[in-house]
Each structure stands twice: as C-alpha cells, then as structure tokens.
Coordinates of C-alpha atoms in Angstrom, one line a residue:
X1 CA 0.0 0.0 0.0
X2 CA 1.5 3.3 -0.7
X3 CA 0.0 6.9 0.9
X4 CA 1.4 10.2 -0.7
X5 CA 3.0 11.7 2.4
X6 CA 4.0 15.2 2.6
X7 CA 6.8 13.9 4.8
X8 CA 9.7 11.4 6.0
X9 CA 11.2 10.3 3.1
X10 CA 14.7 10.7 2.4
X11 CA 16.4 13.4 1.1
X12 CA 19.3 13.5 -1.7
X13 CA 21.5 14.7 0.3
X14 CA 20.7 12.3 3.7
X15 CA 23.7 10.7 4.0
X16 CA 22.8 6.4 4.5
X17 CA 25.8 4.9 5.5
X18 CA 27.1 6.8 8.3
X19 CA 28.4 5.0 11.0
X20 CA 26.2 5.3 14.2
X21 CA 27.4 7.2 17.5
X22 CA 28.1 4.8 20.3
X23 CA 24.8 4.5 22.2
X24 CA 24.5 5.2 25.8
X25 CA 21.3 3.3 26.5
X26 CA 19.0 0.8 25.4
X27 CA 15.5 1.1 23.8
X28 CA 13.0 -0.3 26.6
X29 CA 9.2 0.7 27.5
X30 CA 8.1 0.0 30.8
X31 CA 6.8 -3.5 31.2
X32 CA 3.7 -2.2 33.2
X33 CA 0.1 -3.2 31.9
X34 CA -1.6 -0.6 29.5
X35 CA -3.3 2.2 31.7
X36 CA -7.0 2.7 30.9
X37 CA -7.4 5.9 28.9
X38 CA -10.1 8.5 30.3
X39 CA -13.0 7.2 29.2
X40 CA -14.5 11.1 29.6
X41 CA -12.4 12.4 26.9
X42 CA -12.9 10.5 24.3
X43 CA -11.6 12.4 21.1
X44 CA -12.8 12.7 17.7
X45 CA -11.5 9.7 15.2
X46 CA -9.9 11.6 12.8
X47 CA -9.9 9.5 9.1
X48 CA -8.9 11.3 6.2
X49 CA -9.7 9.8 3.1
X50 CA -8.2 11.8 0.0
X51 CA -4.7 11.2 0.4
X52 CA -4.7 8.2 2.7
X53 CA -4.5 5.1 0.3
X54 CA -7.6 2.4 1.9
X55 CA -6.6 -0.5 3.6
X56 CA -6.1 -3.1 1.0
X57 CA -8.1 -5.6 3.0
X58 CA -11.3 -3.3 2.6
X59 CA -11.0 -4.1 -1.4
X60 CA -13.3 -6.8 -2.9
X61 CA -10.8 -8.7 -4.7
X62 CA -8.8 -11.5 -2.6
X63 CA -5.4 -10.3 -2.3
X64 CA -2.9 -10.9 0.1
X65 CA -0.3 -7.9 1.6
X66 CA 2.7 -9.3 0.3
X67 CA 4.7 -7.3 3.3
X68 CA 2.6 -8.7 6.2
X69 CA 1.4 -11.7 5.3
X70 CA 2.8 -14.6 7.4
X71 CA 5.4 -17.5 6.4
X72 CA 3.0 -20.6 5.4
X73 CA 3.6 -23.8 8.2
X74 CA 4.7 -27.4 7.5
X75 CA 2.2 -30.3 5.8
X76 CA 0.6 -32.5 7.9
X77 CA 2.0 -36.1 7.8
X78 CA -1.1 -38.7 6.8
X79 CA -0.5 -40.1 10.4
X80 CA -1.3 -36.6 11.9
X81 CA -4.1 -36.1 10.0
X82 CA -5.6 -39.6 11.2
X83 CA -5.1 -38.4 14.7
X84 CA -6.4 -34.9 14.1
X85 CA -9.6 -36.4 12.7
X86 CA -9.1 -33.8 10.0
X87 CA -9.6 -33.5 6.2
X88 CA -5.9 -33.0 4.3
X89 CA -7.4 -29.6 3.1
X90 CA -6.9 -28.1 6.7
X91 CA -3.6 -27.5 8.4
X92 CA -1.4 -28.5 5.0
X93 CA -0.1 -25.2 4.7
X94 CA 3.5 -25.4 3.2
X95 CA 7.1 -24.8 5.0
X96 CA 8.0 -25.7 8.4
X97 CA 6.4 -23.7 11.1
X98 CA 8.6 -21.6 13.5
X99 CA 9.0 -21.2 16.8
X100 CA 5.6 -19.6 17.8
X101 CA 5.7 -16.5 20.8
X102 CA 3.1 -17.0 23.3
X103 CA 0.7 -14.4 23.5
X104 CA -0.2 -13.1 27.6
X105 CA -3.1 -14.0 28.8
X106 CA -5.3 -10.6 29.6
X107 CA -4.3 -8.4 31.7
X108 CA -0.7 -10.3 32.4
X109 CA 2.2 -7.5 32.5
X110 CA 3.4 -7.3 28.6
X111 CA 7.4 -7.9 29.0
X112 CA 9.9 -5.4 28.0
X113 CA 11.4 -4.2 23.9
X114 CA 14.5 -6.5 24.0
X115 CA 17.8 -4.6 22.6
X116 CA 18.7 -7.5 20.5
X117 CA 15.8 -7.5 18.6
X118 CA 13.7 -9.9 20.7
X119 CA 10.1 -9.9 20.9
X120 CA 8.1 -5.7 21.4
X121 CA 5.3 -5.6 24.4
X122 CA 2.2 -7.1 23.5
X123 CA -0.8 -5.1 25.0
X124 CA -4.0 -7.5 24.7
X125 CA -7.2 -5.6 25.3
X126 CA -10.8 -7.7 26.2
X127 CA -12.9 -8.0 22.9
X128 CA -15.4 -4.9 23.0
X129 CA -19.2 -5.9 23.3
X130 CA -20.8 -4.3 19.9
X131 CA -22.7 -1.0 20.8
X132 CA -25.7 0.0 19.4
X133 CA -28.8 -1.5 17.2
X134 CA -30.4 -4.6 17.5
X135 CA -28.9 -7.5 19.0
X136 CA -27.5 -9.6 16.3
X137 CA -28.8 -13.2 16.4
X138 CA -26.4 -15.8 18.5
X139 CA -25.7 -18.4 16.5
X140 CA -24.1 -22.1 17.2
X141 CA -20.4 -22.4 16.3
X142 CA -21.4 -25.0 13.6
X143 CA -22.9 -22.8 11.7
X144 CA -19.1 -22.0 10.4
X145 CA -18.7 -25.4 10.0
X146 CA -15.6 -25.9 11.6
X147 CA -13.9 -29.5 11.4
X148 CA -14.6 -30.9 14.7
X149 CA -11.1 -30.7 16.4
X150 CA -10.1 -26.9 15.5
X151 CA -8.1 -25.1 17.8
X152 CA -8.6 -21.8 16.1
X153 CA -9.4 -20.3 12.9
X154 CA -6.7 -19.0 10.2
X155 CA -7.5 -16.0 7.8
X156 CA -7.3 -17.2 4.3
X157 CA -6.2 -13.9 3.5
X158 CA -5.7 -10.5 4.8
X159 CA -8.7 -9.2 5.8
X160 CA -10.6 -6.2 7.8
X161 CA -11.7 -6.7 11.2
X162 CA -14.6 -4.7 11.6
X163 CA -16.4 -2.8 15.1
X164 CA -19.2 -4.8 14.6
X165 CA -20.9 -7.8 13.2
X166 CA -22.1 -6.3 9.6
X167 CA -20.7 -5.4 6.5
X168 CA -21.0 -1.4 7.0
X169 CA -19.9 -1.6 10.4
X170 CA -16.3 0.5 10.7
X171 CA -13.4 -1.3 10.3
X172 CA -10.8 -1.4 13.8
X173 CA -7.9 -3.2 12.0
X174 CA -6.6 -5.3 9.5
X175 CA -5.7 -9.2 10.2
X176 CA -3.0 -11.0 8.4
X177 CA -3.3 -13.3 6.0
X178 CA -2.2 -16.9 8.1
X179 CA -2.6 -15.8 11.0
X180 CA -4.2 -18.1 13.5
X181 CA -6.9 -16.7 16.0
X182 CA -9.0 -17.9 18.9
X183 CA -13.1 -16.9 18.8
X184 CA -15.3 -15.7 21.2
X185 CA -18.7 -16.0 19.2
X186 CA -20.6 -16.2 16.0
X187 CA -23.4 -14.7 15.0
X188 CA -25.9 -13.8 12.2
X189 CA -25.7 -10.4 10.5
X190 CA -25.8 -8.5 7.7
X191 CA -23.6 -9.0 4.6
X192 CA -22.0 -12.5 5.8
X193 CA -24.2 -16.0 6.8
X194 CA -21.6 -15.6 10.2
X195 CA -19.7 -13.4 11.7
X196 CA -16.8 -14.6 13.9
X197 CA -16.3 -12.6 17.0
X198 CA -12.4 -12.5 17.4
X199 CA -10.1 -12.6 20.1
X200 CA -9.0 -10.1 21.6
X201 CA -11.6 -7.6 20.0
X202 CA -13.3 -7.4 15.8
X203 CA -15.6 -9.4 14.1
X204 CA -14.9 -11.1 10.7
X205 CA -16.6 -12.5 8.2
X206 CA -16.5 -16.2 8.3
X207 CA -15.9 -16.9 4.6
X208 CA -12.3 -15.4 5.1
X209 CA -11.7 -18.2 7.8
X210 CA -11.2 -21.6 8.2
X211 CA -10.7 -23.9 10.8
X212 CA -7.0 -25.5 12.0
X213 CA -5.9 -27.9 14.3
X214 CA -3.3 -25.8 15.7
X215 CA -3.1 -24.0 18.8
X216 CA -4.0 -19.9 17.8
X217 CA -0.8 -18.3 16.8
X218 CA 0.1 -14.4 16.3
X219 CA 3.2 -12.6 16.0
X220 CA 4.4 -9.3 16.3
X221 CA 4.0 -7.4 12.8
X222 CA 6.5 -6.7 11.2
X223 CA 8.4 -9.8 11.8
X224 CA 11.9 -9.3 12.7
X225 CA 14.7 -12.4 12.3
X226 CA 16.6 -13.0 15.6
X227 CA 19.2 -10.2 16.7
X228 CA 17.4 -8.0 14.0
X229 CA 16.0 -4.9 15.1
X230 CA 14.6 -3.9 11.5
X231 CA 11.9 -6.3 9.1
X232 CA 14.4 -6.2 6.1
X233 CA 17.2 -4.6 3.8
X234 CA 16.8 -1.5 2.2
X235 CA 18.8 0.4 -0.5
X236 CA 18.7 3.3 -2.8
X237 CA 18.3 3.3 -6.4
X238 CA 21.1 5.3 -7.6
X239 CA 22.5 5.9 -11.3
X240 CA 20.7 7.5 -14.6
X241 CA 20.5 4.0 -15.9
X242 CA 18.3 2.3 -12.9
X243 CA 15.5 -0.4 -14.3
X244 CA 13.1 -2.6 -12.8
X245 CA 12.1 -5.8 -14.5
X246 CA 9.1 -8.1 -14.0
X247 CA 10.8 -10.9 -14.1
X248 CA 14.6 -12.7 -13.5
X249 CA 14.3 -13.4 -17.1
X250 CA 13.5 -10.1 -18.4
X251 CA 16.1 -8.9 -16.4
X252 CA 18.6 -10.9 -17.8
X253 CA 17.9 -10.3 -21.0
X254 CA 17.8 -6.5 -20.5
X255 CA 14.1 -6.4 -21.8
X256 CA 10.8 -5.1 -20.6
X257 CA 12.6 -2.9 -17.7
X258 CA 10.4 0.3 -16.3
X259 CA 13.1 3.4 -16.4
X260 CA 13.5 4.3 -12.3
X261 CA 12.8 8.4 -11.7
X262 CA 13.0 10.0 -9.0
X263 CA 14.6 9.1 -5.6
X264 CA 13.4 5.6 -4.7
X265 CA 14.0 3.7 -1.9
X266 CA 13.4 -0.4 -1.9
X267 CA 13.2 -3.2 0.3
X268 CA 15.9 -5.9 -0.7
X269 CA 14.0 -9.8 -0.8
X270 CA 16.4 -12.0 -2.3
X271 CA 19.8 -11.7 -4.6
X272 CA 20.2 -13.7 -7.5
X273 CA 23.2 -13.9 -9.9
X274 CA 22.7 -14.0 -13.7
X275 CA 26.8 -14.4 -14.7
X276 CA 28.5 -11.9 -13.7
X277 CA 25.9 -9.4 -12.2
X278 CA 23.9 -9.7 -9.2
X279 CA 20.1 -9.3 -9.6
X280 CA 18.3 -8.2 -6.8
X281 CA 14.0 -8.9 -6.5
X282 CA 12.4 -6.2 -4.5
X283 CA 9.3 -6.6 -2.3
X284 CA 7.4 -4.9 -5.1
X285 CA 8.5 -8.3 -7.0
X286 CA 10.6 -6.5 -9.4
X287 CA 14.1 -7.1 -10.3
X288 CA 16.8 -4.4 -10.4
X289 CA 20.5 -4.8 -10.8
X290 CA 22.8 -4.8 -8.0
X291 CA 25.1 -1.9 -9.4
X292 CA 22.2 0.6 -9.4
X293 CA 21.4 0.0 -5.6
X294 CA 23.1 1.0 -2.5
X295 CA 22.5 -0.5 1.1
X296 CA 21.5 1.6 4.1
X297 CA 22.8 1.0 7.6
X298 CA 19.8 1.7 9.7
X299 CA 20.9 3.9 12.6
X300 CA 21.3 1.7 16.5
X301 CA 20.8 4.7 18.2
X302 CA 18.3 4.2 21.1
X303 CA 16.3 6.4 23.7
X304 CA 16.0 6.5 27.6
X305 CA 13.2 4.4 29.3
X306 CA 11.5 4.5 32.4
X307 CA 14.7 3.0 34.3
X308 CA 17.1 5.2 33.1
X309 CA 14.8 8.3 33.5
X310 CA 14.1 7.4 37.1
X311 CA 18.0 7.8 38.2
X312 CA 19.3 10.4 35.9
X313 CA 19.3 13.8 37.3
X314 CA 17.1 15.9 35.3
X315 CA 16.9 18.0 33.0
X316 CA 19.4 15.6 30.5
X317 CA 20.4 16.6 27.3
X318 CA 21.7 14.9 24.3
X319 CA 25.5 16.8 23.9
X320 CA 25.8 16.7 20.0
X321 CA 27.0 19.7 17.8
X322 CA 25.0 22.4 16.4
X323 CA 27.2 23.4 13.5
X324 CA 28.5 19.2 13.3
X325 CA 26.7 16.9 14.4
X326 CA 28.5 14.0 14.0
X327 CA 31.7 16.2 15.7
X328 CA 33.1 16.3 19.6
X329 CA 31.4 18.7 21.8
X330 CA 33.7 20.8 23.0
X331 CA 33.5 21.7 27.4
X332 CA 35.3 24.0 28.5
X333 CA 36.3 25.5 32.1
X334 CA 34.3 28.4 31.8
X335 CA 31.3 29.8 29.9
X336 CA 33.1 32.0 27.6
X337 CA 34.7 31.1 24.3
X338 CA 37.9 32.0 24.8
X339 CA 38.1 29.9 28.0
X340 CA 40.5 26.6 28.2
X341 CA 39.0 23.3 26.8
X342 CA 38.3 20.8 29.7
X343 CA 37.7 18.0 27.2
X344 CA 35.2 16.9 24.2
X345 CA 32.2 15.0 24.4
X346 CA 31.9 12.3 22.1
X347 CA 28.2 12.6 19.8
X348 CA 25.2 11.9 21.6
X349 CA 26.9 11.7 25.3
X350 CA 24.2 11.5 27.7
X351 CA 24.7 15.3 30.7
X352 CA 22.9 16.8 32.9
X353 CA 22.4 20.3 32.8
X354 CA 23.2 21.8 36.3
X355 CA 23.0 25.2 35.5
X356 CA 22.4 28.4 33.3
X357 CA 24.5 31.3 32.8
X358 CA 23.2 34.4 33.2
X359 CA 23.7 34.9 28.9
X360 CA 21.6 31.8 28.6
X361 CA 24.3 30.5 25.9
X362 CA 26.1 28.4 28.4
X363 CA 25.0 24.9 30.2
X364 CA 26.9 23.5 33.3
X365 CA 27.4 20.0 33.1
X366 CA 30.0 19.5 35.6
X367 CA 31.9 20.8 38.1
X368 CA 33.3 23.7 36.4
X369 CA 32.7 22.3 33.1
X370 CA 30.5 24.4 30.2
X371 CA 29.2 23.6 26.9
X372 CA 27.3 25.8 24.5
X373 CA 23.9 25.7 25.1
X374 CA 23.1 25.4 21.5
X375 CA 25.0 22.3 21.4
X376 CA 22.7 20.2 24.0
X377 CA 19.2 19.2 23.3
X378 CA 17.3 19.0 26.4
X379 CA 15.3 17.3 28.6
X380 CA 12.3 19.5 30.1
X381 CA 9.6 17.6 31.7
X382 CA 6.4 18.7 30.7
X383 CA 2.6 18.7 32.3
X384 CA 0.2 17.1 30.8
X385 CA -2.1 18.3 28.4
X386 CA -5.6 18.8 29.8
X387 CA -6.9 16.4 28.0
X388 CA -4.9 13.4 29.5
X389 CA -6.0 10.9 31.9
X390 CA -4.1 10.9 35.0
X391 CA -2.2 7.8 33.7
X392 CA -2.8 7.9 30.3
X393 CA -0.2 7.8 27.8
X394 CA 1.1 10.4 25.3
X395 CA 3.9 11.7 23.7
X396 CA 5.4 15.2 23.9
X397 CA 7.5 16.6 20.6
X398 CA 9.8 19.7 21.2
X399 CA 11.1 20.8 18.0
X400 CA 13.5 23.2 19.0
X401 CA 15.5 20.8 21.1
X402 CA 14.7 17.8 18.5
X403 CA 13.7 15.7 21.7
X404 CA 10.6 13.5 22.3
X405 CA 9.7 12.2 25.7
X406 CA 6.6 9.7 26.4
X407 CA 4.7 10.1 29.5
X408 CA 2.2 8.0 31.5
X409 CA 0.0 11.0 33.2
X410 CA 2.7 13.2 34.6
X411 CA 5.5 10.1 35.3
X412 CA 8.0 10.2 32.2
X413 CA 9.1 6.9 31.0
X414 CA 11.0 7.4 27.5
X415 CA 13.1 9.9 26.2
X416 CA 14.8 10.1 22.7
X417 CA 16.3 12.7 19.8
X418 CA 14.1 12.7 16.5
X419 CA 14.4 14.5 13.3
X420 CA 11.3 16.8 12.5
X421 CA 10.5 18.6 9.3
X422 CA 13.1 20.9 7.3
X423 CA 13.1 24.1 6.6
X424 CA 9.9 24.6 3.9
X425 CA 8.2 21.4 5.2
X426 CA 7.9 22.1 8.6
X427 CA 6.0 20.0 11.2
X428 CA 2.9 20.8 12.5
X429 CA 2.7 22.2 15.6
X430 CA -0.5 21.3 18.1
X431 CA -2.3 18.9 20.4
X432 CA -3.4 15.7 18.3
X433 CA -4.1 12.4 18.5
X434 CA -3.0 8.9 16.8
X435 CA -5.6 8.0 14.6
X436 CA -3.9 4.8 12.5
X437 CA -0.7 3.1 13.1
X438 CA 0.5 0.7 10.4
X439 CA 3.4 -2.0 11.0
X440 CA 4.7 -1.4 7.5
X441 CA 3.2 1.1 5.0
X442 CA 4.6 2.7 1.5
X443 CA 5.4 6.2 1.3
X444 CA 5.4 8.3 -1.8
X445 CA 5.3 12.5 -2.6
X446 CA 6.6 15.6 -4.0
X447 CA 9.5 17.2 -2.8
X448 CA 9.6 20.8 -3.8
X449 CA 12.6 21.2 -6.0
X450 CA 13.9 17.7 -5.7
X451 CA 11.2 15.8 -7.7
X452 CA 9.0 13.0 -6.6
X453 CA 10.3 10.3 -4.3
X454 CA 9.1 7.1 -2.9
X455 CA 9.7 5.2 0.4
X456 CA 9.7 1.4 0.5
X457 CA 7.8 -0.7 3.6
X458 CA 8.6 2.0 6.0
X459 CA 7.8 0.2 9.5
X460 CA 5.9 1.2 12.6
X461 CA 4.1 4.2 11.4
X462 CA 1.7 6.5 13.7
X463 CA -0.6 9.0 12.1
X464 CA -1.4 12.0 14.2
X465 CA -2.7 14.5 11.7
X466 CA -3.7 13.7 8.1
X467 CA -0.8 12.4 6.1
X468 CA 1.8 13.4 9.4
X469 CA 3.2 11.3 11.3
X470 CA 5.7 9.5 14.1
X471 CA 7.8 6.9 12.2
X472 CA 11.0 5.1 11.8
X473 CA 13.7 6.0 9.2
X474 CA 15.9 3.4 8.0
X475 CA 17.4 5.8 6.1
X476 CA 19.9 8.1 8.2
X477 CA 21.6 8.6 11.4
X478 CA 20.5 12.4 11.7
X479 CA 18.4 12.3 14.6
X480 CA 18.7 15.8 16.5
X481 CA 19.1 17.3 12.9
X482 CA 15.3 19.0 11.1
X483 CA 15.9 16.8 8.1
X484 CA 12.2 15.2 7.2
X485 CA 9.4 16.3 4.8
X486 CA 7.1 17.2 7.5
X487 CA 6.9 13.6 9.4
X488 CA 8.9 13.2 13.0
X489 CA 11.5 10.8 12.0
X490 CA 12.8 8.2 14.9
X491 CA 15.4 5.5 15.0
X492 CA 14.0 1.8 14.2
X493 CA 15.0 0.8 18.0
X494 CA 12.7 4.2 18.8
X495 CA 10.0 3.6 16.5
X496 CA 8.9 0.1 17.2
X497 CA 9.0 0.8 21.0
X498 CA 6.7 3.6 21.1
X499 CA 4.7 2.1 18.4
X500 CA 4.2 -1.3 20.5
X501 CA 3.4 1.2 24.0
X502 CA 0.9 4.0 22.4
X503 CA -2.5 3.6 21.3
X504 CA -4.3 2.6 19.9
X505 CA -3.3 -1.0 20.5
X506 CA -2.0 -3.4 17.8
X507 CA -3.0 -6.8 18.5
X508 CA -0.2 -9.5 17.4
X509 CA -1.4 -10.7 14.3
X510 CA -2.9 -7.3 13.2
X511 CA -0.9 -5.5 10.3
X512 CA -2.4 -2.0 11.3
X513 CA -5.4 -0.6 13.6
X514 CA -7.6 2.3 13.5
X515 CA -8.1 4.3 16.5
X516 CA -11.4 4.6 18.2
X517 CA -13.7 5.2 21.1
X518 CA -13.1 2.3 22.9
X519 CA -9.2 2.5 21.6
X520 CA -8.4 6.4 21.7
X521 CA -5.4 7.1 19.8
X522 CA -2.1 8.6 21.8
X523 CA -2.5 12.4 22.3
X524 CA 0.6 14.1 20.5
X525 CA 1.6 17.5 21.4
X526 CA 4.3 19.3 19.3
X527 CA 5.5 22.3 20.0
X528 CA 8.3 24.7 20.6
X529 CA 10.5 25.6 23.6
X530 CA 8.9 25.4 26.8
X531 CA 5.4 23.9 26.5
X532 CA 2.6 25.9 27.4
X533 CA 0.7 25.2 30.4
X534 CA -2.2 26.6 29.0
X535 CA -5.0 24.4 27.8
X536 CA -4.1 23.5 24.1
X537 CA -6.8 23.0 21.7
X538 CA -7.0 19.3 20.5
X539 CA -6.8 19.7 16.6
X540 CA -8.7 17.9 14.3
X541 CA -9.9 17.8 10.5
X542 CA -13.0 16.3 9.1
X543 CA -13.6 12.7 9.6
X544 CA -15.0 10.0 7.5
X545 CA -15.4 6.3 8.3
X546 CA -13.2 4.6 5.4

C-alpha cells in the first residue's frame, strides 16, 4: 500500500551509510500493563480519506499484503491427520512452522522491547461488546462449519476486522493473512451467513476463515529475524541508468525494464546472480540490478526508558553539535569562548544540565565544566495536556530541542532525539491524537525542487494529523538534525517501542489498527520551547469512516 506523504522520506543529500554514534542506553518501555485511557475524553477519530491510500483488506478482490502476510507452516504427515480427525485440506499449509511467541493472557504485564531485537510488548485488550442497534442473532459455532477438532481459525487472506458484526460496520484493523486466532462468538448479520467474533476484539466474516488444528498463533507485525531490530534490507536506487524488470528473465535479457525516476528507496528480498551481475527482486517483485542499488545501515541509536529516567538527574540533554553533528562537543572550564578546553564530548553523550549562565548561551554539566547551550538538546519535563488521563499515555515533541519524551499521566518513561521537518516542510505544531498506526506502510510525494520520491515498507508508522506522522527511518543517522518532509522521524530501536506502548493498540497478528472510542489514539503535542501550560486546543480535521 503506498500513501502520498507530505513527509519522512529521504532526502538526496541524507547521507545512508554513516556509521552510528556509540549508544548510551537501550531502547525499553516500561513492562507495566496498558493504563486505561479517560474514558471522559474521548476524542474525535480523525480518518482522512483523499490522500490516505484504503486498507487493502477493505478491497473486494482477494489479495494478500505481500509485506505482512505470514510464512505458510509445514504439511501435515497422513498419520497426523488420522489423529487430528481432519480433512488433508486443513492445516497443509506449506514450510516448516517456526517457533511460535506466546501471546499473555489478559491483563498479564506485557514484557519489556529487547535490545537485540527480541520480541516488542504485546498489549491484549478484552474484545469490546458491539454497541448500538439490535442484537445480532447468536448463532451455534457449527454454523461456520468448523472440522470438529479446530483449535482456532486462520484467515485465508488479509482481511478487515470490523467494530461490529455487519458489512457497514467500521473497520478497527486489518488481520493478516495466516494468521491463526482464537473466537469468542458467532453470529448472524448482515452482509455474511456468520460473523466470527475474534479474540481479543473485531468481528470477521467467516468466509475469510477456516478452521485448523493448531493452537491460535500471532506474532508481532512486522516480523523481525533473531538479533534484527529492523523487518528487512533496504537500499537506494542510484544511477541515470536504474530499471526494474518483471521478471529474473526479463532482467537478464535487458528487456521489458520500467526506467526508475526520481529518488526511490526499496526493500531488498532476495539476490540472485545471472553471470557476472547480481540481480536483486524487490518486495514490489521487481528485479533491479545490484550496481544501481546501494545499502543503508539503519541507525542503532536508542532512547532512555523508564529506568534510566528514574535515576538520571534531570533536565538531561543529548551533547551533540549544532554546527557538526557527527563532531566532539567541545567543554570547557568556563562559559566564555575564549576559555581553556576541559575535554570533548563524544556525539550523543548522555549530561545533565546543572546550570544556566546568566547569557543563557552556556549549560553547566560539571563541576566547572561548560558547553554551548546550542549544542545540548534538552530534557524538560512537561505537564500534561488537559486532555490526559491521570495515567494515560502520550507523547510530547519539542522541535526546538529535537527531543521527544513519552509520559504515563505526569511520570516520564522514554526519552529520545528525532528528526522533524526541514526548513519549507515544517511539522505541524498542536495537540493531536494517533488516529492509525501501520506495521509497514509505503510512502510516496513531492519534494519541492527535488522531484517525486518514494519510500519502500517503512515500519511502525503512527498517524497524528492527516498524512503526518511519528515513524522510523531506516534511512539516516541524523536524529537531532530537522531533516524530514514534515513527518517526526525516529530510529527503528525508537520507533517500534513507542509504536508497540501507544495507542491505539496493535493486536499480534494485526498488520495496522484504527483508532477509536473504545481504543483512543495517543494524544501528541508538538511544539516549541517550553510547553505551554495553558490548555491546548485538541486539533482535528474532518472525519470520515473509510
């Protein structure tokens, strides 16, 4: 699926294969259970349909998302089916299946972002009674005819989970194609001769379903391989002569390639060699030649969570240079330029700022130690917006200091340096809330002066305004730096935290998920300097179920 974003694609002159800064902490949420968001305040669902691309599992025809769908499992042995008391037909699903990640049960504390790539928090919610209208008729499970031993139902395909049982009724999410659910229910309702009540929350049609032997199984969307802490590899299409083929024979016979414009980013499936030239096929399924591509090194950088907040003496700032980022930060003795240098800071060091000077262009970091104010990004901890819960979770954006900083009510519990919008695409400032979040979504736009670009399977997006939004960029280390199209960039360590902790929740299994009354999206506020204590305005534009 790709969306026209105004925002957080790279730029020609983003440099992709700079070697990281040494981190000083790792990327963890807190492994409390999901607070309950104010049920008072519920905000406005804000769904904007003209340049949003629809969820492809809304479309008539059956066709699977070729980025989330998930690996297919091993055949059943005639033996197993004897003892299963199945048909062949169910459970013969291809390679071997592997090792499954047990979902908690309801309400269990969801376990803590792993630095080496292990397995995000998964927040399970109770399935949400439908609300409104008539009661739909209860029907027995039969009625789906399900083989007699199933253990759970897989989605033939990817497919829409909708708010309630009927064809009209809003969609919450989209399931995976493969995936393997429990049920709660079925029932009889419009559009479908049963709809299955899933766990934890949707209904689905049951023609999209069929029984399996197997214990339910979901995963964590995108799927990451072990020590991996991004979905895939990714490269630029560079050189005038760039082509993408259909095929590995058209491609190796030079014919039927579509010229590449523009600046293109792809996601890397699987090299092939044709003689002397490697071939690589692209999740798009096209084939372009290894010479015209060239690999990104997704920044490691990592925030501050809850543990490391709690004993660091705040406010803390990020030391990296204004003028060079990716130089030492010079202390020195005194705060005045001309006084001796006590040392330099390697990028991204980790201070607290102890003090002021009466100029305001000098921060005390140590004992008699001063570095230009200009050079830090800080720290402040903010109040929560009006509209927050006294636990509730949100995210606060400070442009001028390139920081963002998660909060549960008042507590902070992450803290990290993004990249917001350059000069001419600036972010948005305001008081918003999520109102999608994809695992993996396409970007594509219109940089002014620099032609159109497009952004391949960017992962863990969160949509806050429109076509805005909080996501990760495999693309550069620049984070501190205003370098995006509009979007607030964050490291792929950053970005899959905060999307697996904010709202609204992603089931396992689910490739994206709508906000909405009974799941209110993340409140957002961006601003910048020293956030206002005044009540903000919570900004919306016009909403339309899709």
């Amino acid at each position: 699926m790709a969306l026209p974003l105004g925002c957080g694609a790279p730029t020609p002159d983003a440099p992709s294969a700079a070697a990281p800064a040494p981190d000083a902490a790792v990327a963890m949420l807190p492994a409390a259970p999901r607070a309950p968001m104010a049920p008072a305040r519920p905000a406005p669902v804000v769904r904007r349909e003209p340049t949003l691309a629809m969820d492809p599992a809304l479309e008539e025809e059956s066709s699977a998302e070729s980025h989330v769908s998930m690996e297919q499992e091993a055949p059943l042995t005639d033996g197993e089916l004897a003892a299963s008391g199945l048909s062949s037909a169910v459970g013969a699903e291809g390679e071997e299946e592997p090792a499954e990640v047990s979902e908690p049960a309801p309400g269990q504390p969801a376990e803590a972002l792993a630095q080496d790539g292990g397995a995000a928090p998964e927040l399970l919610a109770e399935a949400p009674a439908p609300d409104g209208g008539t009661a739909p008729e209860a029907l027995p499970l039969e009625t789906i005819e399900l083989e007699p031993n199933s253990r759970s139902l897989r989605a033939r395909r990817s497919i829409a989970i909708r708010a309630e049982p009927r064809e009209d009724a809003a969609p919450i999410g989209t399931l995976a194609q493969d995936v393997r659910v429990s049920w709660v229910q079925a029932v009889k309702g419009p559009g479908c001769d049963a709809w299955v009540q899933i766990a934890p929350r949707g209904w689905i049609c049951e023609r999209y379903l069929e029984g399996n032997f197997r214990e339910p199984r979901a995963r964590e969307l995108p799927r990451l391989a072990p020590g991996a802490f991004t979905p895939g590899l990714y490269a630029r299409v560079v050189g005038k002569g760039a082509r993408a083929y259909p095929s590995l024979a058209a491609a190796r016979l030079h014919q039927k390639g579509r010229k590449l414009q523009g600046s293109l980013t792809v996601r890397l499936q699987v090299e092939r060699r044709v003689g002397k030239h490697r071939i690589w096929r692209t999740s798009d399924g096209e084939y372009i030649e290894a010479r015209f591509l060239r690999r990104y090194r997704p920044s490691q950088f990592a925030g501050l969570d809850r543990t490391q907040l709690d004993v660091a003496l705040m406010p803390l700032a990020w030391a990296q240079s204004h003028a060079h980022p990716r130089a030492p930060v010079t202390v020195r003795k005194a705060a005045a330029d001309d006084a001796p240098k006590a040392r330099a800071l390697p990028p991204r060091s980790i201070v607290s700022v102890l003090q002021t000077s009466a100029d305001g262009r000098w921060a005390l970091v140590a004992d008699g130690r001063w570095v230009l104010r200009e050079d830090l990004h800080v720290v402040q901890p903010s109040p929560p917006p009006a509209e927050a819960g006294p636990t509730e979770r949100w995210l606060d954006v400070d442009l001028q200091e390139q920081v963002l900083v998660a909060y549960e009510g008042a507590q902070p519990v992450y803290a990290t340096l993004i990249s917001s919008g350059a000069s001419g695409h600036e972010t948005p400032e305001g008081l918003y809330r999520i109102w999608i979040k994809f695992g993996e979504v396409d970007m594509k736009g219109q940089a002014a002066g620099q032609g159109p670009y497009r952004v391949a399977t960017v992962p863990w997006v969160m949509f806050f305004e429109g076509d805005f939004a909080l996501h990760s960029s495999y693309w550069h280390d620049r984070f501190g730096e205003p370098v995006s199209h509009g979007c607030v960039n964050l490291s792929p360590r950053d970005a899959r935290a905060l999307y697996a902790w904010s709202a609204p929740e992603v089931p396992a299994g689910w490739s994206m998920a709508y906000a909405s009354a009974e799941q209110a999206g993340s409140l957002v506020r961006i601003h910048r300097g020293a956030a206002s204590e005044a009540p903000t305005p919570l900004i919306s534009s016009a909403a339309s179920a899709p």
